[in-house]
Amino acid sequence: MPLVGARIVVLVSGTGTLLQALIDAAASPSAPFTICGVISDRADALGLARAESAGVPTRVVATSGDRGAWDANLARELAGFAPDWLVCAGFMRILGPQVLAAYPHRIINSHPALLPSFPGAHGVRDALAYGVRVSGCTIHLVDEGVDTGPILAQQAVEVAPDDDVDSLHERIKVVERRLLVDIVSDLARWGCTVTDRRVSIP
Ligand code: GRF
């Protein structure tokens, strides 16, 4: 993969299909970004294998009981990649103050519900349990809260009467992958400005 455009580090905890969509997009000669590293909190994350197959360097920064030490370790590993942007793609940890301070308005998260409804680790399950007829996904900037940062983009997905958590999540992820690639591409090309909670990509 040629190292051109904005430098992106992707953080993953799981299967990494969102990461795969970014890897595939970055392989295009016209891609405005390159994935310079993938970091996981879990050594067994399938996303790491996807990165290795694509020739992207990986690191594991496992959590210990000490959140401050984990935050510092993650900040150090990230700095080694000198990224322009971080993308949390199925990363199931709350980032700490050192990492947040190092990349102000430069950390993107993808969430499988229409925020501010249903934040947290079980957005799909919680939306389904509430009985919503429409859910979807949200791409947003990360702040110190849990899924509370300024919103970059959202897309709706209808809930089918026979949906369970897995079927709804799979349909959301189809939309989520495309939206994430589009937004990361736009940010890599144009950057963004944030006024209060309003984000604009010029
Ligand atoms: C996505 O729906 C993401 O929003 C959520 O976890 C899922 C990650 O999927 N936090 P994958 O590991 O990229 O397949």
PDB file of C-alpha atoms and ligand atoms in Angstrom:
ATOM      1  CA  MET A   1       0.000   0.000   0.000  1.00  0.00           C
ATOM      2  CA  PRO A   2       1.633   3.344  -0.985  1.00  0.00           C
ATOM      3  CA  LEU A   3       2.001   5.778   1.932  1.00  0.00           C
ATOM      4  CA  VAL A   4       0.161   8.813   0.584  1.00  0.00           C
ATOM      5  CA  GLY A   5      -2.386  11.286   1.920  1.00  0.00           C
ATOM      6  CA  ALA A   6      -3.512  11.734   5.487  1.00  0.00           C
ATOM      7  CA  ARG A   7      -2.094   9.229   7.946  1.00  0.00           C
ATOM      8  CA  ILE A   8      -4.771   7.229   9.732  1.00  0.00           C
ATOM      9  CA  VAL A   9      -4.432   4.870  12.683  1.00  0.00           C
ATOM     10  CA  VAL A  10      -7.390   2.549  13.200  1.00  0.00           C
ATOM     11  CA  LEU A  11      -8.258   1.192  16.664  1.00  0.00           C
ATOM     12  CA  VAL A  12     -10.128  -2.136  16.757  1.00  0.00           C
ATOM     13  CA  SER A  13     -11.305  -4.671  19.320  1.00  0.00           C
ATOM     14  CA  GLY A  14     -13.180  -7.198  17.224  1.00  0.00           C
ATOM     15  CA  THR A  15     -13.767  -8.683  13.791  1.00  0.00           C
ATOM     16  CA  GLY A  16     -12.712  -5.539  11.981  1.00  0.00           C
ATOM     17  CA  THR A  17     -15.100  -5.387   9.037  1.00  0.00           C
ATOM     18  CA  LEU A  18     -15.153  -1.581   9.320  1.00  0.00           C
ATOM     19  CA  LEU A  19     -11.351  -1.662   9.282  1.00  0.00           C
ATOM     20  CA  GLN A  20     -11.490  -3.887   6.183  1.00  0.00           C
ATOM     21  CA  ALA A  21     -13.663  -1.320   4.406  1.00  0.00           C
ATOM     22  CA  LEU A  22     -11.044   1.350   5.199  1.00  0.00           C
ATOM     23  CA  ILE A  23      -8.196  -0.939   4.069  1.00  0.00           C
ATOM     24  CA  ASP A  24     -10.009  -1.635   0.797  1.00  0.00           C
ATOM     25  CA  ALA A  25     -10.683   2.070   0.230  1.00  0.00           C
ATOM     26  CA  ALA A  26      -7.065   2.996   1.017  1.00  0.00           C
ATOM     27  CA  ALA A  27      -5.898   0.558  -1.672  1.00  0.00           C
ATOM     28  CA  SER A  28      -7.381   2.773  -4.398  1.00  0.00           C
ATOM     29  CA  PRO A  29      -4.724   4.966  -6.065  1.00  0.00           C
ATOM     30  CA  SER A  30      -7.022   7.983  -5.597  1.00  0.00           C
ATOM     31  CA  ALA A  31      -7.545   7.390  -1.848  1.00  0.00           C
ATOM     32  CA  PRO A  32      -6.851  10.559   0.150  1.00  0.00           C
ATOM     33  CA  PHE A  33      -5.611   8.569   3.148  1.00  0.00           C
ATOM     34  CA  THR A  34      -3.299   5.788   4.076  1.00  0.00           C
ATOM     35  CA  ILE A  35      -3.631   3.454   7.046  1.00  0.00           C
ATOM     36  CA  CYS A  36      -0.268   3.687   8.758  1.00  0.00           C
ATOM     37  CA  GLY A  37      -1.095   1.461  11.740  1.00  0.00           C
ATOM     38  CA  VAL A  38      -3.733  -0.614  13.495  1.00  0.00           C
ATOM     39  CA  ILE A  39      -3.853  -0.894  17.279  1.00  0.00           C
ATOM     40  CA  SER A  40      -5.987  -3.242  19.349  1.00  0.00           C
ATOM     41  CA  ASP A  41      -6.591  -3.723  23.054  1.00  0.00           C
ATOM     42  CA  ARG A  42      -6.980  -7.462  22.340  1.00  0.00           C
ATOM     43  CA  ALA A  43      -4.297  -9.748  20.935  1.00  0.00           C
ATOM     44  CA  ASP A  44      -6.998 -12.049  19.503  1.00  0.00           C
ATOM     45  CA  ALA A  45      -8.860  -9.349  17.545  1.00  0.00           C
ATOM     46  CA  LEU A  46      -9.487 -10.541  13.996  1.00  0.00           C
ATOM     47  CA  GLY A  47      -8.893  -6.975  12.868  1.00  0.00           C
ATOM     48  CA  LEU A  48      -5.173  -7.454  13.560  1.00  0.00           C
ATOM     49  CA  ALA A  49      -5.021 -10.340  11.081  1.00  0.00           C
ATOM     50  CA  ARG A  50      -6.821  -8.209   8.482  1.00  0.00           C
ATOM     51  CA  ALA A  51      -4.215  -5.471   8.957  1.00  0.00           C
ATOM     52  CA  GLU A  52      -1.318  -7.927   8.729  1.00  0.00           C
ATOM     53  CA  SER A  53      -2.733  -9.374   5.485  1.00  0.00           C
ATOM     54  CA  ALA A  54      -2.763  -5.861   4.057  1.00  0.00           C
ATOM     55  CA  GLY A  55       0.805  -5.176   5.200  1.00  0.00           C
ATOM     56  CA  VAL A  56      -0.266  -2.614   7.794  1.00  0.00           C
ATOM     57  CA  PRO A  57       1.852  -2.532  10.994  1.00  0.00           C
ATOM     58  CA  THR A  58      -0.017  -3.561  14.147  1.00  0.00           C
ATOM     59  CA  ARG A  59       0.369  -3.108  17.880  1.00  0.00           C
ATOM     60  CA  VAL A  60      -1.463  -4.542  20.876  1.00  0.00           C
ATOM     61  CA  VAL A  61      -1.922  -2.265  23.876  1.00  0.00           C
ATOM     62  CA  ALA A  62      -3.711  -4.458  26.382  1.00  0.00           C
ATOM     63  CA  THR A  63      -5.580  -2.953  29.281  1.00  0.00           C
ATOM     64  CA  SER A  64      -4.358  -3.628  32.775  1.00  0.00           C
ATOM     65  CA  GLY A  65      -6.063  -2.531  35.966  1.00  0.00           C
ATOM     66  CA  ASP A  66      -4.277   0.813  35.662  1.00  0.00           C
ATOM     67  CA  ARG A  67      -6.190   3.088  33.264  1.00  0.00           C
ATOM     68  CA  GLY A  68      -3.564   5.844  33.486  1.00  0.00           C
ATOM     69  CA  ALA A  69      -0.786   3.478  32.422  1.00  0.00           C
ATOM     70  CA  TRP A  70      -2.899   2.116  29.562  1.00  0.00           C
ATOM     71  CA  ASP A  71      -3.670   5.654  28.369  1.00  0.00           C
ATOM     72  CA  ALA A  72       0.066   6.534  28.465  1.00  0.00           C
ATOM     73  CA  ASN A  73       1.057   3.326  26.623  1.00  0.00           C
ATOM     74  CA  LEU A  74      -1.559   3.913  23.960  1.00  0.00           C
ATOM     75  CA  ALA A  75      -0.471   7.557  23.557  1.00  0.00           C
ATOM     76  CA  ARG A  76       3.135   6.411  23.093  1.00  0.00           C
ATOM     77  CA  GLU A  77       2.295   3.752  20.500  1.00  0.00           C
ATOM     78  CA  LEU A  78       0.078   6.195  18.629  1.00  0.00           C
ATOM     79  CA  ALA A  79       2.790   8.866  18.579  1.00  0.00           C
ATOM     80  CA  GLY A  80       5.118   6.337  16.942  1.00  0.00           C
ATOM     81  CA  PHE A  81       2.798   6.273  13.924  1.00  0.00           C
ATOM     82  CA  ALA A  82       2.517  10.106  13.753  1.00  0.00           C
ATOM     83  CA  PRO A  83      -1.121   9.941  12.656  1.00  0.00           C
ATOM     84  CA  ASP A  84      -3.208  12.840  11.381  1.00  0.00           C
ATOM     85  CA  TRP A  85      -6.433  11.083  12.399  1.00  0.00           C
ATOM     86  CA  LEU A  86      -7.482   8.181  14.627  1.00  0.00           C
ATOM     87  CA  VAL A  87     -10.495   6.060  13.740  1.00  0.00           C
ATOM     88  CA  CYS A  88     -12.190   3.939  16.409  1.00  0.00           C
ATOM     89  CA  ALA A  89     -13.751   1.138  14.355  1.00  0.00           C
ATOM     90  CA  GLY A  90     -15.376  -1.244  16.790  1.00  0.00           C
ATOM     91  CA  PHE A  91     -12.939  -0.215  19.532  1.00  0.00           C
ATOM     92  CA  MET A  92     -14.646  -1.091  22.797  1.00  0.00           C
ATOM     93  CA  ARG A  93     -12.638   1.115  25.190  1.00  0.00           C
ATOM     94  CA  ILE A  94     -13.054   4.676  26.401  1.00  0.00           C
ATOM     95  CA  LEU A  95      -9.980   6.692  25.456  1.00  0.00           C
ATOM     96  CA  GLY A  96      -8.067   8.388  28.260  1.00  0.00           C
ATOM     97  CA  PRO A  97      -7.039  12.044  28.707  1.00  0.00           C
ATOM     98  CA  GLN A  98      -3.532  11.772  27.226  1.00  0.00           C
ATOM     99  CA  VAL A  99      -4.770  10.340  23.945  1.00  0.00           C
ATOM    100  CA  LEU A 100      -7.696  12.772  23.774  1.00  0.00           C
ATOM    101  CA  ALA A 101      -5.401  15.757  24.405  1.00  0.00           C
ATOM    102  CA  ALA A 102      -2.949  14.668  21.712  1.00  0.00           C
ATOM    103  CA  TYR A 103      -5.583  14.552  18.912  1.00  0.00           C
ATOM    104  CA  PRO A 104      -8.170  17.296  19.534  1.00  0.00           C
ATOM    105  CA  HIS A 105     -11.083  16.952  17.061  1.00  0.00           C
ATOM    106  CA  ARG A 106      -8.985  14.332  15.268  1.00  0.00           C
ATOM    107  CA  ILE A 107     -10.548  11.141  16.626  1.00  0.00           C
ATOM    108  CA  ILE A 108     -13.494   9.583  14.791  1.00  0.00           C
ATOM    109  CA  ASN A 109     -15.831   6.927  16.159  1.00  0.00           C
ATOM    110  CA  SER A 110     -18.520   4.877  14.497  1.00  0.00           C
ATOM    111  CA  HIS A 111     -21.545   3.878  16.574  1.00  0.00           C
ATOM    112  CA  PRO A 112     -24.330   1.476  15.517  1.00  0.00           C
ATOM    113  CA  ALA A 113     -27.309   3.614  16.615  1.00  0.00           C
ATOM    114  CA  LEU A 114     -28.687   7.095  16.010  1.00  0.00           C
ATOM    115  CA  LEU A 115     -27.068   9.161  18.765  1.00  0.00           C
ATOM    116  CA  PRO A 116     -27.859  10.660  21.179  1.00  0.00           C
ATOM    117  CA  SER A 117     -30.171   7.650  21.564  1.00  0.00           C
ATOM    118  CA  PHE A 118     -28.650   4.389  22.702  1.00  0.00           C
ATOM    119  CA  PRO A 119     -24.994   5.238  23.437  1.00  0.00           C
ATOM    120  CA  GLY A 120     -22.628   2.678  24.937  1.00  0.00           C
ATOM    121  CA  ALA A 121     -21.504  -0.826  24.156  1.00  0.00           C
ATOM    122  CA  HIS A 122     -24.965  -2.254  23.417  1.00  0.00           C
ATOM    123  CA  GLY A 123     -26.540   0.314  21.111  1.00  0.00           C
ATOM    124  CA  VAL A 124     -28.145  -2.221  18.770  1.00  0.00           C
ATOM    125  CA  ARG A 125     -29.545  -4.351  21.589  1.00  0.00           C
ATOM    126  CA  ASP A 126     -30.860  -1.321  23.477  1.00  0.00           C
ATOM    127  CA  ALA A 127     -32.559   0.186  20.402  1.00  0.00           C
ATOM    128  CA  LEU A 128     -34.230  -3.119  19.592  1.00  0.00           C
ATOM    129  CA  ALA A 129     -35.356  -3.624  23.197  1.00  0.00           C
ATOM    130  CA  TYR A 130     -36.853  -0.111  23.194  1.00  0.00           C
ATOM    131  CA  GLY A 131     -38.924  -1.047  20.155  1.00  0.00           C
ATOM    132  CA  VAL A 132     -37.681   1.602  17.727  1.00  0.00           C
ATOM    133  CA  ARG A 133     -38.855   1.261  14.113  1.00  0.00           C
ATOM    134  CA  VAL A 134     -35.826   3.084  12.727  1.00  0.00           C
ATOM    135  CA  SER A 135     -32.252   2.861  13.951  1.00  0.00           C
ATOM    136  CA  GLY A 136     -28.993   3.426  12.092  1.00  0.00           C
ATOM    137  CA  CYS A 137     -25.443   4.545  12.611  1.00  0.00           C
ATOM    138  CA  THR A 138     -23.597   7.681  13.673  1.00  0.00           C
ATOM    139  CA  ILE A 139     -20.083   8.784  12.780  1.00  0.00           C
ATOM    140  CA  HIS A 140     -18.873  11.343  15.306  1.00  0.00           C
ATOM    141  CA  LEU A 141     -15.832  13.041  16.768  1.00  0.00           C
ATOM    142  CA  VAL A 142     -14.691  11.621  20.091  1.00  0.00           C
ATOM    143  CA  ASP A 143     -14.706  13.659  23.286  1.00  0.00           C
ATOM    144  CA  GLU A 144     -14.293  12.591  26.905  1.00  0.00           C
ATOM    145  CA  GLY A 145     -17.830  11.190  27.155  1.00  0.00           C
ATOM    146  CA  VAL A 146     -19.315   7.914  25.963  1.00  0.00           C
ATOM    147  CA  ASP A 147     -20.515   8.491  22.375  1.00  0.00           C
ATOM    148  CA  THR A 148     -21.196  12.172  23.141  1.00  0.00           C
ATOM    149  CA  GLY A 149     -18.899  13.981  20.671  1.00  0.00           C
ATOM    150  CA  PRO A 150     -20.001  16.254  17.797  1.00  0.00           C
ATOM    151  CA  ILE A 151     -21.802  14.377  15.027  1.00  0.00           C
ATOM    152  CA  LEU A 152     -20.251  14.122  11.555  1.00  0.00           C
ATOM    153  CA  ALA A 153     -22.870  11.986   9.771  1.00  0.00           C
ATOM    154  CA  GLN A 154     -25.815   9.707  10.429  1.00  0.00           C
ATOM    155  CA  GLN A 155     -27.788   7.277   8.335  1.00  0.00           C
ATOM    156  CA  ALA A 156     -31.042   5.532   9.151  1.00  0.00           C
ATOM    157  CA  VAL A 157     -31.772   1.800   8.849  1.00  0.00           C
ATOM    158  CA  GLU A 158     -35.313   0.449   9.213  1.00  0.00           C
ATOM    159  CA  VAL A 159     -35.943  -2.213  11.822  1.00  0.00           C
ATOM    160  CA  ALA A 160     -37.683  -5.298  10.389  1.00  0.00           C
ATOM    161  CA  PRO A 161     -40.413  -6.972  12.478  1.00  0.00           C
ATOM    162  CA  ASP A 162     -38.410 -10.181  12.784  1.00  0.00           C
ATOM    163  CA  ASP A 163     -35.021  -8.550  13.444  1.00  0.00           C
ATOM    164  CA  ASP A 164     -32.823  -9.839  16.226  1.00  0.00           C
ATOM    165  CA  VAL A 165     -29.664  -8.068  17.430  1.00  0.00           C
ATOM    166  CA  ASP A 166     -27.423  -9.858  14.923  1.00  0.00           C
ATOM    167  CA  SER A 167     -29.606  -9.321  11.859  1.00  0.00           C
ATOM    168  CA  LEU A 168     -30.159  -5.634  12.617  1.00  0.00           C
ATOM    169  CA  HIS A 169     -26.487  -5.078  13.446  1.00  0.00           C
ATOM    170  CA  GLU A 170     -25.413  -6.702  10.172  1.00  0.00           C
ATOM    171  CA  ARG A 171     -27.692  -4.396   8.138  1.00  0.00           C
ATOM    172  CA  ILE A 172     -26.465  -1.376  10.091  1.00  0.00           C
ATOM    173  CA  LYS A 173     -22.847  -2.380   9.467  1.00  0.00           C
ATOM    174  CA  VAL A 174     -23.405  -2.442   5.698  1.00  0.00           C
ATOM    175  CA  VAL A 175     -24.428   1.232   5.890  1.00  0.00           C
ATOM    176  CA  GLU A 176     -21.823   2.041   8.538  1.00  0.00           C
ATOM    177  CA  ARG A 177     -18.890   0.802   6.434  1.00  0.00           C
ATOM    178  CA  ARG A 178     -19.795   3.006   3.476  1.00  0.00           C
ATOM    179  CA  LEU A 179     -20.528   6.073   5.607  1.00  0.00           C
ATOM    180  CA  LEU A 180     -17.292   5.692   7.572  1.00  0.00           C
ATOM    181  CA  VAL A 181     -15.196   5.438   4.403  1.00  0.00           C
ATOM    182  CA  ASP A 182     -16.946   8.509   2.947  1.00  0.00           C
ATOM    183  CA  ILE A 183     -16.433  10.619   6.069  1.00  0.00           C
ATOM    184  CA  VAL A 184     -12.829   9.556   6.615  1.00  0.00           C
ATOM    185  CA  SER A 185     -12.129  10.406   2.959  1.00  0.00           C
ATOM    186  CA  ASP A 186     -13.748  13.832   3.310  1.00  0.00           C
ATOM    187  CA  LEU A 187     -11.888  14.605   6.533  1.00  0.00           C
ATOM    188  CA  ALA A 188      -8.602  13.439   5.037  1.00  0.00           C
ATOM    189  CA  ARG A 189      -9.146  15.767   2.054  1.00  0.00           C
ATOM    190  CA  TRP A 190     -10.645  18.826   3.699  1.00  0.00           C
ATOM    191  CA  GLY A 191     -10.386  18.594   7.485  1.00  0.00           C
ATOM    192  CA  CYS A 192     -13.199  20.071   9.543  1.00  0.00           C
ATOM    193  CA  THR A 193     -14.054  22.964  11.807  1.00  0.00           C
ATOM    194  CA  VAL A 194     -16.065  22.561  14.989  1.00  0.00           C
ATOM    195  CA  THR A 195     -18.211  25.358  16.406  1.00  0.00           C
ATOM    196  CA  ASP A 196     -19.983  24.341  19.590  1.00  0.00           C
ATOM    197  CA  ARG A 197     -21.427  20.987  18.522  1.00  0.00           C
ATOM    198  CA  ARG A 198     -21.675  21.822  14.809  1.00  0.00           C
ATOM    199  CA  VAL A 199     -19.082  20.264  12.545  1.00  0.00           C
ATOM    200  CA  SER A 200     -18.466  21.515   9.056  1.00  0.00           C
ATOM    201  CA  ILE A 201     -16.301  19.894   6.427  1.00  0.00           C
ATOM    202  CA  PRO A 202     -15.447  22.675   3.923  1.00  0.00           C
TER     203      PRO A 202
HETATM  204  C1  GRF B   1     -19.630  -1.650  14.560  1.00  0.00           C
HETATM  205  O1  GRF B   1     -21.036  -1.748  14.444  1.00  0.00           O
HETATM  206  C2  GRF B   1     -19.234  -0.526  15.466  1.00  0.00           C
HETATM  207  O2  GRF B   1     -20.039   0.601  15.357  1.00  0.00           O
HETATM  208  C3  GRF B   1     -19.440  -1.170  16.813  1.00  0.00           C
HETATM  209  O3  GRF B   1     -18.882  -2.456  16.658  1.00  0.00           O
HETATM  210  C4  GRF B   1     -19.043  -2.841  15.295  1.00  0.00           C
HETATM  211  C5  GRF B   1     -17.690  -3.229  14.788  1.00  0.00           C
HETATM  212  O4  GRF B   1     -17.785  -4.146  13.761  1.00  0.00           O
HETATM  213  N1  GRF B   1     -18.847  -0.398  17.882  1.00  0.00           N
HETATM  214  P1  GRF B   1     -16.479  -4.785  13.103  1.00  0.00           P
HETATM  215  O5  GRF B   1     -15.624  -5.363  14.207  1.00  0.00           O
HETATM  216  O6  GRF B   1     -15.773  -3.675  12.360  1.00  0.00           O
HETATM  217  O7  GRF B   1     -17.010  -5.830  12.167  1.00  0.00           O
END
